Amino acid sequence: MMTEIARLMPNVVSNWSEVVQSTGETIYMTIVSGIFAGIIGLILGIALVITQDGGILANKPVYQVLDKIVNLFRSIPFIILLAVIGPFTRLVVGTTIGTTGVLVPLIVGCAPFYARQVQNALLDVAPGIIEAAESVGAGPWSLIFRVYLREGAPDLVRVSVVTIISLIGLTTMAGVVGGGGLGNLAVSVGYQRFENDITLFSTLLILIMVFLVQGIGDWIVKKISH
Amino acid sequence: MQPAIDLRHIDVTFHNKNKTVHAVQDVSLEVEPGDIYGIVGYSGAGKSTLVRVINMLQKPTSGQVIVNGHNMETLKAKELRAARRKIGMIFQHFNLMNERTIAANVAFPLQDGPLSKQERHEKVAKLLELVELSDKANSYPSQLSGGQKQRVAIARALANDPEILISDEATSALDPKTTLSILKLLQSLNQRLGLTVVLITHEMDAVKEVCNKVAVMENGRIIERGSLLELFSHPKEKLTRDFIETSTQINQALPKILAQDNIKHLQPGQVLVKLAYQGANTDEPLISGLYQHYEVAANILYGNIEILQQTPIGHLVVVLSGTPDHLDDALENLRTDQVTVEILKQPEEAHD
Ligand SMILES: Nc1ncnc2c1ncn2[C@@H]1O[C@H](COP(=O)(O)OP(=O)(O)OP(=O)(O)O)[C@@H](O)[C@H]1O
Ligand SMILES: [Mg+2]
């Protein structure tokens, strides 16, 4: 088995430690930025839903500002975002390069995307259900945590899966600022050194991650929706 | 006695883009404790908007909302939430939370309250028993029929022991038999718990079944109101009559009656009339009285008598025949006897 792989993908085997490290970097970037972008995006998404016209805490100025910010950051291509927010990144994590330096742009790039997804998921909760909860005296906290998030849970898992997958996609660009990861491995090792088997193997690993995330997500959705 | 609900000069105006909708216009309504107050009207009449004002799901543009003596508009957010707990509401589409079990749906309104977990549990069990759904406690809404879902919604609405229950088309999505069982449930809650009920519907049958008072809405206004008996036996507005007729099937019968040959060509001295009367007026036999006192013969073409609140309400379509003077006297007398007389057809002018 091992010899078979060694025959088909000689460079993968000879660069094995680099492959392991890159995989670790991708997982690290995805998880850390995913957690932060998830929290920020969730809060933003909820804020958008409750402040929008007809929301439970409708507030036009707040909504307008949040809406504009989300749109703005969603329109900036990630590769440009990496450069543009450099100073901010340095302020937050002390560096603009390496795996850590790429976390901030990943979060900034991903959170608005997730916020929109969360907003759409929560808007799918029937207004009648919100109204029924209001009619029995539920306050804003109760409406957010016991109604919106609870009723929207299956959809939230779905959009989280989409977001994590797109985040894995973003991490592949980390190489530009020396952030490593599988994207970097595929391009700067596999592609530029003509070690095609490494490119292929990196792609395979990314695909496995994507399918894994999708599979786990689908399983959770099935488990929690009624 | 202080009214349970006292709406004074309520206006609700919506501004949509460049359109202004006066959904509710100058509506005043008093609902007494223990009433089952029906509000009927066609789609868009403003019924939902009006009742949503009662628990401030809709803020009125102007007017006062006084529920159980509290002016709802001056309440602080927290007080308003407390006031809302005393006003249960049920909806056409049930609005249950799909991701919660039946028991959890019913428990939802209790979560912010003072009850301990154990007490909440017992309360939910009691409520489910009340709506006869104890065996569904651990099911999810998607596993229930429409009628069962509405029962859950009723249990939820009753969780905080409200004094008022608002039903916004709660039976509109249900079949007639299920509708009846839900209406009977509301009626028994009214009788056993003294619950005041506001029942919105566009089905007059539902009103007839349980309401003691009715208001008819059109274009944001209440155009007619009164006790069920009054309205049914002496409707004044055309719309009210339309609603009544949809429930007595008289309007289905009328075209057939009018198509009959002898009705198409009424003889001189004949007149086709519709009579509506209420039990108290009919101790004296109506039809035979006409003949005895006025020598006016009555040929009954259509009749519908139903019992509303233990009182018979009759609707008859009859051809009256007699001399012109006698006919006039007879009609006059019917009117003074509180029978509503509507002339449907008179013979065409003799053309000779
Ligand atoms: N939130 C809103 N914004 C704008 N217009 C509204 C709003 N709610 C209701 N309307 C309008 O107000 C009018 C009355 O609506 P409402 O829902 O009260 O009628 P209804 O009598 O309950 O009708 P239905 O029998 O169809 O439920 C309608 O013309 C409707 O379009
Ligand atoms: Mg309505």
Coordinates of C-alpha atoms and ligand atoms in Angstrom, one line a residue:
Chain A
M1 CA 0.0 0.0 0.0
M2 CA 2.6 2.5 1.1
T3 CA 4.9 1.4 -1.7
E4 CA 2.1 1.9 -4.1
I5 CA 1.5 5.5 -3.0
A6 CA 5.3 6.1 -3.1
R7 CA 5.3 4.9 -6.6
L8 CA 2.4 7.0 -7.7
M9 CA 3.2 10.1 -5.6
P10 CA 6.9 10.1 -5.0
N11 CA 7.1 13.7 -4.0
V12 CA 4.3 13.5 -1.6
V13 CA 6.2 10.8 0.3
S14 CA 9.5 12.6 0.2
N15 CA 7.8 15.8 1.4
W16 CA 5.5 14.1 3.9
S17 CA 6.3 16.4 6.8
E18 CA 5.5 19.4 4.7
V19 CA 2.2 17.9 3.7
V20 CA 1.3 17.2 7.3
Q21 CA 2.3 20.7 8.4
S22 CA 0.3 22.3 5.6
T23 CA -2.8 20.2 6.5
G24 CA -2.4 21.3 10.1
E25 CA -2.1 25.0 9.0
T26 CA -5.3 24.8 6.9
I27 CA -7.2 23.1 9.8
Y28 CA -5.8 25.6 12.3
M29 CA -6.7 28.6 10.1
T30 CA -10.2 27.3 9.4
I31 CA -11.0 26.5 13.0
V32 CA -9.7 29.6 14.6
S33 CA -11.0 32.1 12.0
G34 CA -14.2 30.0 11.8
I35 CA -14.9 30.4 15.5
F36 CA -14.3 34.1 15.5
A37 CA -16.0 34.8 12.2
G38 CA -18.9 32.6 13.4
I39 CA -19.4 34.5 16.6
I40 CA -19.1 37.9 14.9
G41 CA -21.2 36.9 11.9
L42 CA -23.9 35.4 14.2
I43 CA -24.1 38.6 16.2
L44 CA -24.2 40.7 13.1
G45 CA -26.8 38.5 11.5
I46 CA -29.0 38.6 14.5
A47 CA -28.5 42.4 14.8
L48 CA -29.6 42.7 11.1
V49 CA -32.7 40.6 11.6
I50 CA -33.9 42.4 14.7
T51 CA -33.1 45.9 13.6
Q52 CA -34.6 45.7 10.2
D53 CA -37.9 47.2 9.3
G54 CA -40.6 45.2 11.1
G55 CA -38.0 43.4 13.3
I56 CA -38.4 43.0 17.1
L57 CA -36.1 45.9 17.8
A58 CA -36.5 47.8 14.5
N59 CA -34.0 50.6 14.2
K60 CA -33.5 52.0 10.8
P61 CA -30.2 53.9 11.4
V62 CA -28.5 50.9 13.0
Y63 CA -29.8 48.6 10.4
Q64 CA -28.6 50.9 7.6
V65 CA -25.1 51.1 9.0
L66 CA -24.7 47.4 9.6
D67 CA -26.1 46.6 6.2
K68 CA -23.6 48.9 4.5
I69 CA -20.7 47.5 6.5
V70 CA -21.6 44.0 5.6
N71 CA -22.0 44.9 1.9
L72 CA -18.8 46.8 1.8
F73 CA -16.6 44.0 3.2
R74 CA -18.4 41.4 1.1
S75 CA -17.5 43.3 -2.0
I76 CA -13.7 43.4 -1.4
P77 CA -12.0 40.4 -3.0
F78 CA -10.1 38.5 -0.3
I79 CA -6.7 38.8 -1.9
I80 CA -7.1 42.6 -1.8
L81 CA -8.5 42.5 1.7
L82 CA -5.3 40.8 2.8
A83 CA -3.3 43.8 1.8
V84 CA -5.8 46.6 2.6
I85 CA -6.4 45.7 6.2
G86 CA -2.7 45.1 6.8
P87 CA -2.3 47.9 9.4
F88 CA -5.4 46.7 11.3
T89 CA -4.1 43.1 11.2
R90 CA -0.8 44.3 12.7
L91 CA -2.7 46.2 15.4
V92 CA -4.6 43.1 16.4
V93 CA -2.2 40.2 16.2
G94 CA 1.2 42.1 15.9
T95 CA 2.1 40.7 12.5
T96 CA 0.7 40.7 8.9
I97 CA 2.5 37.6 7.8
G98 CA 2.4 33.9 8.6
T99 CA -0.5 31.8 9.6
T100 CA -1.4 34.1 12.4
G101 CA -1.2 37.2 10.2
V102 CA -3.8 35.7 7.9
L103 CA -6.3 35.0 10.6
V104 CA -7.6 38.6 10.8
P105 CA -8.3 39.0 7.1
L106 CA -9.9 35.6 7.1
I107 CA -12.2 36.6 9.9
V108 CA -12.9 40.0 8.4
G109 CA -13.6 38.4 5.0
C110 CA -15.8 35.7 6.3
A111 CA -17.8 37.3 9.1
P112 CA -19.9 39.5 6.8
F113 CA -20.6 36.6 4.5
Y114 CA -21.7 34.5 7.4
A115 CA -23.8 37.5 8.8
R116 CA -25.8 37.5 5.5
Q117 CA -26.3 33.8 5.6
V118 CA -27.4 34.0 9.3
Q119 CA -29.8 36.9 8.4
N120 CA -31.4 34.9 5.6
A121 CA -31.7 31.8 7.8
L122 CA -33.3 33.6 10.6
L123 CA -35.7 35.5 8.3
D124 CA -37.0 32.1 7.3
V125 CA -38.4 31.7 10.7
A126 CA -42.1 32.3 10.1
P127 CA -43.1 35.8 11.3
G128 CA -46.2 34.2 12.7
I129 CA -44.1 32.2 15.1
I130 CA -42.4 35.3 16.3
E131 CA -45.7 37.0 16.7
A132 CA -47.2 34.1 18.7
A133 CA -44.2 34.3 21.0
E134 CA -44.6 38.0 21.4
S135 CA -48.3 37.5 22.1
V136 CA -47.4 35.4 25.2
G137 CA -45.2 38.1 26.5
A138 CA -41.7 37.0 25.3
G139 CA -39.1 39.7 25.5
P140 CA -36.3 40.4 23.0
W141 CA -33.8 37.9 24.6
S142 CA -36.3 35.2 24.7
L143 CA -37.3 35.9 21.1
I144 CA -33.6 35.7 20.0
F145 CA -32.5 32.7 22.0
R146 CA -35.6 30.7 22.4
V147 CA -37.3 31.4 19.1
Y148 CA -35.1 32.7 16.3
L149 CA -32.0 30.6 17.1
R150 CA -33.9 27.6 18.2
E151 CA -36.3 27.5 15.2
G152 CA -33.6 28.6 12.8
A153 CA -31.1 26.0 14.1
P154 CA -31.3 23.6 11.1
D155 CA -30.9 26.4 8.7
L156 CA -28.1 27.9 10.7
V157 CA -26.2 24.6 10.5
R158 CA -26.8 24.5 6.8
V159 CA -25.4 28.0 6.3
S160 CA -22.5 27.3 8.6
V161 CA -21.5 24.4 6.4
V162 CA -21.6 26.7 3.4
T163 CA -19.5 29.2 5.3
I164 CA -16.9 26.8 6.5
I165 CA -16.5 25.4 3.0
S166 CA -16.0 28.9 1.6
L167 CA -13.6 29.6 4.5
I168 CA -11.5 26.5 3.5
G169 CA -11.4 28.1 0.1
L170 CA -10.2 31.4 1.5
T171 CA -7.4 29.7 3.5
T172 CA -5.8 28.5 0.3
M173 CA -4.8 32.1 -0.5
A174 CA -2.9 32.4 2.8
G175 CA 0.3 31.5 1.0
V176 CA 0.4 35.0 -0.4
V177 CA 1.4 36.3 3.0
G178 CA 3.3 33.3 4.0
G179 CA 0.5 31.7 5.9
G180 CA 1.1 28.3 4.5
G181 CA -1.7 25.8 4.2
L182 CA -2.7 23.3 1.6
G183 CA -3.3 26.0 -1.0
N184 CA 0.2 27.2 -0.6
L185 CA 1.5 23.6 -0.8
A186 CA -0.4 23.0 -4.0
V187 CA 0.9 26.1 -5.7
S188 CA 4.3 27.0 -4.4
V189 CA 5.5 23.4 -4.0
G190 CA 3.4 21.3 -6.4
Y191 CA 2.8 23.7 -9.2
Q192 CA 6.0 25.8 -9.2
R193 CA 8.3 22.9 -8.7
F194 CA 6.4 20.8 -11.2
E195 CA 5.7 18.2 -8.5
N196 CA 2.2 17.6 -9.8
D197 CA 1.5 14.7 -7.5
I198 CA 1.7 17.2 -4.6
T199 CA -0.8 19.5 -6.2
L200 CA -3.1 16.5 -6.7
F201 CA -2.7 15.3 -3.2
S202 CA -3.3 18.7 -1.7
T203 CA -6.5 19.0 -3.8
L204 CA -7.5 15.6 -2.5
L205 CA -7.0 16.6 1.1
I206 CA -9.1 19.8 0.6
L207 CA -11.9 17.8 -1.0
I208 CA -11.9 15.3 1.9
M209 CA -12.2 18.2 4.3
V210 CA -15.0 19.7 2.3
F211 CA -16.9 16.5 2.1
L212 CA -16.3 15.8 5.8
V213 CA -17.7 19.2 6.8
Q214 CA -20.7 18.7 4.5
G215 CA -21.3 15.2 5.8
I216 CA -21.2 16.2 9.4
G217 CA -23.4 19.2 8.7
D218 CA -26.0 17.1 6.9
W219 CA -26.0 14.6 9.8
I220 CA -26.5 17.4 12.3
V221 CA -29.3 18.9 10.3
K222 CA -31.0 15.6 10.1
K223 CA -30.6 15.0 13.8
I224 CA -32.0 18.3 14.9
S225 CA -34.8 19.1 12.5
H226 CA -38.4 18.0 13.1
Chain B
M1 CA -68.9 46.4 35.2
Q2 CA -65.7 47.5 33.6
P3 CA -65.3 46.2 30.1
A4 CA -62.7 43.6 29.5
I5 CA -61.7 45.4 26.4
D6 CA -62.4 49.0 25.7
L7 CA -61.2 50.3 22.3
R8 CA -61.9 54.0 21.8
H9 CA -61.7 55.7 18.4
I10 CA -59.0 53.5 17.1
D11 CA -57.3 54.4 13.9
V12 CA -54.6 52.4 12.2
T13 CA -53.0 53.8 9.1
F14 CA -50.2 52.1 7.1
H15 CA -47.9 54.0 4.9
N16 CA -46.6 51.8 2.2
K17 CA -44.2 53.4 -0.3
N18 CA -46.5 55.9 -1.9
K19 CA -49.8 54.3 -0.7
T20 CA -51.7 54.9 2.5
V21 CA -53.9 52.3 3.8
H22 CA -56.5 53.1 6.5
A23 CA -56.8 49.6 7.8
V24 CA -58.9 50.6 10.8
Q25 CA -60.9 53.9 11.0
D26 CA -62.4 55.3 14.1
V27 CA -63.4 52.0 15.7
S28 CA -64.8 51.9 19.2
L29 CA -65.6 48.6 20.7
E30 CA -66.5 47.4 24.2
V31 CA -66.2 43.8 25.1
E32 CA -67.7 42.8 28.4
P33 CA -66.2 40.1 30.6
G34 CA -67.6 36.7 29.6
D35 CA -68.6 37.8 26.1
I36 CA -67.8 35.7 23.1
Y37 CA -67.6 38.6 20.7
G38 CA -67.6 37.8 17.0
I39 CA -66.0 40.1 14.4
V40 CA -66.9 39.3 10.9
G41 CA -66.0 40.9 7.6
Y42 CA -64.4 40.1 4.3
S43 CA -60.7 39.8 3.7
G44 CA -59.0 43.1 4.1
A45 CA -61.7 44.6 6.2
G46 CA -59.2 45.3 9.0
K47 CA -60.2 42.6 11.5
S48 CA -56.7 41.3 12.2
T49 CA -55.3 44.8 12.4
L50 CA -58.0 45.7 14.9
V51 CA -57.5 42.8 17.2
R52 CA -53.7 43.0 17.1
V53 CA -54.2 46.4 18.6
I54 CA -55.7 44.8 21.7
N55 CA -52.4 43.3 22.8
M56 CA -50.3 46.0 21.0
L57 CA -48.8 43.7 18.4
Q58 CA -50.0 46.6 16.4
K59 CA -49.8 50.1 17.8
P60 CA -52.8 52.2 16.9
T61 CA -52.1 55.4 15.0
S62 CA -54.6 57.1 17.3
G63 CA -57.2 56.1 19.9
Q64 CA -57.1 54.4 23.2
V65 CA -56.7 50.8 24.1
I66 CA -57.9 49.8 27.6
V67 CA -57.7 46.2 28.6
N68 CA -58.8 45.2 32.0
G69 CA -58.7 48.8 33.0
H70 CA -55.1 49.3 31.9
N71 CA -54.3 51.8 29.2
M72 CA -52.0 49.6 27.1
E73 CA -50.2 52.4 25.4
T74 CA -48.8 53.9 28.6
L75 CA -47.3 50.6 29.8
K76 CA -43.5 50.2 29.9
A77 CA -42.0 47.3 27.9
K78 CA -42.0 45.0 30.9
E79 CA -45.5 45.9 32.0
L80 CA -46.7 45.4 28.4
R81 CA -45.2 41.9 28.4
A82 CA -47.0 41.1 31.6
A83 CA -50.3 42.5 30.2
R84 CA -49.8 40.4 27.1
R85 CA -49.6 37.3 29.2
K86 CA -53.2 38.0 30.2
I87 CA -54.3 38.1 26.6
G88 CA -54.0 34.8 24.8
M89 CA -54.1 34.7 21.1
I90 CA -54.6 31.9 18.5
F91 CA -54.0 32.2 14.8
Q92 CA -55.1 30.7 11.5
H93 CA -51.8 29.0 10.9
F94 CA -51.3 27.9 14.5
N95 CA -47.8 29.4 14.6
L96 CA -46.3 26.6 16.7
M97 CA -42.6 26.2 17.0
N98 CA -41.6 23.3 14.8
E99 CA -38.4 22.5 16.5
R100 CA -40.1 22.0 19.9
T101 CA -42.2 19.2 21.2
I102 CA -45.9 19.8 21.9
A103 CA -45.1 20.0 25.6
A104 CA -42.3 22.5 25.0
N105 CA -44.5 24.6 22.9
V106 CA -47.1 24.8 25.7
A107 CA -44.4 25.4 28.2
F108 CA -42.9 28.3 26.2
P109 CA -45.0 31.1 27.8
L110 CA -44.2 29.8 31.3
Q111 CA -40.4 30.1 30.9
D112 CA -40.1 33.7 32.0
G113 CA -42.6 33.2 34.8
P114 CA -42.3 32.5 38.5
L115 CA -43.1 28.7 38.3
S116 CA -40.5 26.1 39.3
K117 CA -39.6 23.5 36.7
Q118 CA -41.8 20.9 38.5
E119 CA -44.7 23.3 38.6
R120 CA -44.3 24.1 34.9
H121 CA -44.3 20.5 34.2
E122 CA -47.5 20.0 36.1
K123 CA -49.1 23.0 34.5
V124 CA -48.3 21.8 31.0
A125 CA -49.7 18.4 31.8
K126 CA -52.9 20.0 33.0
L127 CA -53.2 22.2 29.9
L128 CA -52.6 19.3 27.6
E129 CA -55.3 17.4 29.4
L130 CA -57.6 20.3 29.0
V131 CA -57.2 20.2 25.2
E132 CA -57.2 16.4 25.2
L133 CA -53.7 16.0 23.9
S134 CA -51.9 14.4 26.8
D135 CA -50.7 11.5 24.6
K136 CA -49.0 13.9 22.2
A137 CA -46.8 15.6 24.7
N138 CA -43.6 14.4 23.2
S139 CA -44.6 14.6 19.5
Y140 CA -43.6 17.5 17.2
P141 CA -46.0 19.8 15.5
S142 CA -45.3 18.2 12.1
Q143 CA -46.8 15.0 13.4
L144 CA -50.1 16.5 14.3
S145 CA -53.3 17.2 12.3
G146 CA -54.6 20.8 11.9
G147 CA -57.2 20.4 14.6
Q148 CA -54.6 19.0 17.0
K149 CA -52.2 21.8 16.2
Q150 CA -54.9 24.4 17.0
R151 CA -55.5 22.6 20.3
V152 CA -51.9 22.9 21.1
A153 CA -52.0 26.6 20.2
I154 CA -55.0 27.0 22.5
A155 CA -53.2 25.3 25.4
R156 CA -50.2 27.6 24.8
A157 CA -52.5 30.7 24.7
L158 CA -54.0 29.6 28.0
A159 CA -50.7 28.8 29.8
N160 CA -50.6 32.1 31.7
D161 CA -54.2 31.9 32.7
P162 CA -55.3 34.8 30.5
E163 CA -58.6 36.5 31.0
I164 CA -59.0 37.2 27.3
L165 CA -58.6 34.9 24.4
I166 CA -58.3 36.4 20.9
S167 CA -58.9 34.0 18.0
D168 CA -57.9 35.3 14.6
E169 CA -59.4 33.0 12.0
A170 CA -58.4 30.1 14.2
T171 CA -60.7 27.7 12.4
S172 CA -60.3 29.0 8.9
A173 CA -57.8 26.3 7.9
L174 CA -59.9 23.5 9.4
D175 CA -62.6 21.3 8.1
P176 CA -66.2 21.8 9.4
K177 CA -66.2 19.0 11.9
T178 CA -62.8 20.1 13.4
T179 CA -64.0 23.7 13.3
L180 CA -67.0 22.8 15.4
S181 CA -64.9 20.9 18.0
I182 CA -62.5 23.9 18.3
L183 CA -65.5 26.3 18.7
K184 CA -67.0 24.0 21.3
L185 CA -63.7 24.0 23.1
L186 CA -63.7 27.8 23.1
Q187 CA -67.2 27.9 24.3
S188 CA -66.6 25.5 27.2
L189 CA -63.5 27.6 28.2
N190 CA -65.7 30.6 28.2
Q191 CA -68.3 28.9 30.4
R192 CA -65.9 27.1 32.7
L193 CA -63.2 29.7 33.1
G194 CA -65.2 32.8 32.4
L195 CA -62.8 33.5 29.6
T196 CA -63.7 36.5 27.4
V197 CA -63.3 35.6 23.8
V198 CA -62.9 37.7 20.7
L199 CA -63.5 35.6 17.7
I200 CA -62.5 36.8 14.2
T201 CA -63.9 35.0 11.3
H202 CA -65.4 35.3 7.9
E203 CA -67.6 32.3 8.5
M204 CA -71.0 33.3 9.9
D205 CA -71.5 29.7 10.9
A206 CA -68.8 30.0 13.5
V207 CA -70.4 33.1 14.9
K208 CA -73.8 31.5 15.1
E209 CA -72.4 28.6 16.9
V210 CA -70.8 30.3 19.9
C211 CA -71.0 34.1 19.9
N212 CA -73.3 36.2 22.0
K213 CA -72.4 39.5 20.2
V214 CA -71.3 40.3 16.8
A215 CA -69.6 43.3 15.0
V216 CA -69.5 43.5 11.2
M217 CA -66.5 45.2 9.7
E218 CA -66.1 46.7 6.3
N219 CA -63.3 49.0 5.0
G220 CA -61.8 49.5 8.4
R221 CA -65.0 50.4 10.1
I222 CA -67.6 48.6 12.2
I223 CA -70.7 49.1 10.2
E224 CA -73.1 47.2 12.4
R225 CA -73.0 45.5 15.8
G226 CA -75.3 44.0 18.4
S227 CA -76.3 40.9 20.1
L228 CA -76.3 37.8 17.9
L229 CA -80.0 37.5 18.0
E230 CA -80.6 41.2 17.2
L231 CA -78.2 41.0 14.3
F232 CA -79.6 37.8 12.9
S233 CA -83.2 38.7 13.1
H234 CA -82.9 42.4 12.2
P235 CA -79.9 43.0 10.1
K236 CA -79.7 46.6 8.9
E237 CA -76.8 46.7 6.6
K238 CA -76.6 44.9 3.3
L239 CA -73.2 43.3 4.2
T240 CA -74.7 41.9 7.4
R241 CA -77.5 40.4 5.4
D242 CA -75.1 38.9 2.9
F243 CA -73.2 37.3 5.8
I244 CA -76.3 35.9 7.3
E245 CA -77.5 34.6 4.0
T246 CA -74.3 32.7 3.3
S247 CA -75.0 30.8 6.5
T248 CA -78.7 30.2 5.9
Q249 CA -78.2 29.1 2.3
I250 CA -81.1 31.4 1.5
N251 CA -79.1 33.0 -1.3
Q252 CA -78.5 29.6 -2.9
A253 CA -82.3 29.0 -2.8
L254 CA -83.3 32.4 -4.1
P255 CA -82.3 32.1 -7.8
K256 CA -84.1 28.8 -7.9
I257 CA -87.2 30.4 -6.4
L258 CA -87.1 33.3 -8.8
A259 CA -86.7 31.0 -11.8
Q260 CA -90.0 29.3 -11.0
D261 CA -92.8 30.1 -13.5
N262 CA -95.4 31.3 -11.1
I263 CA -92.8 33.5 -9.4
K264 CA -91.6 35.0 -12.7
H265 CA -95.2 36.0 -13.4
L266 CA -96.7 37.0 -10.1
Q267 CA -100.4 37.7 -10.3
P268 CA -101.8 41.0 -9.2
G269 CA -102.4 40.8 -5.4
Q270 CA -99.3 38.7 -4.9
V271 CA -96.0 39.7 -3.5
L272 CA -92.8 37.7 -2.9
V273 CA -91.3 38.6 0.5
K274 CA -88.5 37.5 2.8
L275 CA -89.4 37.4 6.4
A276 CA -86.9 37.2 9.2
Y277 CA -88.0 36.8 12.8
Q278 CA -86.8 35.9 16.2
G279 CA -88.4 33.4 18.6
A280 CA -90.2 35.8 20.9
N281 CA -92.3 37.2 18.1
T282 CA -93.5 33.9 17.0
D283 CA -95.5 32.7 19.9
E284 CA -98.5 33.5 17.8
P285 CA -98.4 31.5 14.6
L286 CA -97.2 33.9 12.0
I287 CA -98.6 32.4 8.9
S288 CA -102.0 31.4 10.1
G289 CA -102.3 34.8 11.8
L290 CA -102.0 36.5 8.5
Y291 CA -104.8 34.6 7.1
Q292 CA -107.1 34.9 10.2
H293 CA -106.6 38.6 10.6
Y294 CA -106.0 39.9 7.0
E295 CA -107.2 37.1 4.7
V296 CA -103.7 37.0 3.3
A297 CA -102.6 33.6 2.2
A298 CA -99.0 32.6 2.5
N299 CA -97.3 30.1 0.3
I300 CA -93.9 29.1 1.8
L301 CA -91.2 28.6 -0.8
Y302 CA -88.3 28.4 1.5
G303 CA -87.8 28.1 5.2
N304 CA -84.9 28.0 7.6
I305 CA -85.3 28.0 11.3
E306 CA -82.4 27.6 13.6
I307 CA -81.8 27.9 17.3
L308 CA -79.4 30.6 18.3
Q309 CA -78.7 30.8 22.0
Q310 CA -81.9 28.9 22.8
T311 CA -83.9 31.2 20.6
P312 CA -85.4 30.2 17.3
I313 CA -84.5 32.5 14.4
G314 CA -86.5 32.0 11.3
H315 CA -86.0 33.0 7.7
L316 CA -88.9 32.5 5.3
V317 CA -89.4 33.2 1.6
V318 CA -93.1 33.3 1.0
V319 CA -95.6 34.5 -1.6
L320 CA -98.4 36.5 0.0
S321 CA -101.7 36.8 -1.8
G322 CA -104.6 39.1 -0.9
T323 CA -106.3 42.3 -1.8
P324 CA -103.9 45.3 -2.0
D325 CA -105.3 46.9 1.1
H326 CA -105.1 43.7 3.1
L327 CA -101.6 43.0 1.9
D328 CA -100.5 46.5 3.0
D329 CA -102.1 46.0 6.4
A330 CA -100.6 42.6 6.8
L331 CA -97.1 43.8 6.0
E332 CA -97.5 46.8 8.3
N333 CA -98.5 44.5 11.1
L334 CA -95.6 42.1 10.5
R335 CA -93.3 45.1 10.8
T336 CA -94.7 46.2 14.1
D337 CA -94.4 42.7 15.3
Q338 CA -90.6 43.0 14.8
V339 CA -90.5 40.8 11.8
T340 CA -88.1 42.1 9.2
V341 CA -89.8 42.2 5.9
E342 CA -88.0 42.5 2.6
I343 CA -90.0 42.7 -0.6
L344 CA -88.3 40.6 -3.2
K345 CA -90.7 40.9 -6.1
Q346 CA -94.0 42.4 -6.9
P347 CA -96.1 41.7 -10.0
E348 CA -95.1 43.7 -13.0
E349 CA -97.4 46.6 -13.9
A350 CA -100.4 45.4 -15.8
H351 CA -99.8 46.3 -19.4
D352 CA -103.1 46.7 -21.0
Ligands
LIG1 N1 -48.3 45.7 8.2 C1 -49.1 46.2 7.2 N2 -48.6 47.1 6.3 C2 -49.3 47.6 5.4 N3 -50.6 47.3 5.2 C3 -51.2 46.4 6.0 C4 -50.5 45.8 7.1 N4 -51.3 45.0 7.7 C5 -52.5 45.1 7.1 N5 -52.4 45.9 6.1 C6 -53.6 46.3 5.2 O1 -54.6 46.7 6.0 C7 -55.8 46.2 5.5 C8 -56.5 45.4 6.6 O2 -55.8 44.2 6.8 P1 -56.2 43.1 7.8 O3 -55.2 42.0 7.8 O4 -56.5 43.7 9.1 O5 -57.6 42.5 7.2 P2 -58.4 41.3 7.6 O6 -59.8 41.8 7.8 O7 -57.8 40.6 8.8 O8 -58.4 40.4 6.4 P3 -58.3 38.7 6.3 O9 -59.7 38.2 6.4 O10 -57.8 38.5 4.9 O11 -57.3 38.3 7.3 C9 -55.5 45.5 4.3 O12 -55.7 46.4 3.2 C10 -54.0 45.2 4.4 O13 -53.4 45.1 3.1
MG2 MG -56.9 38.7 9.1

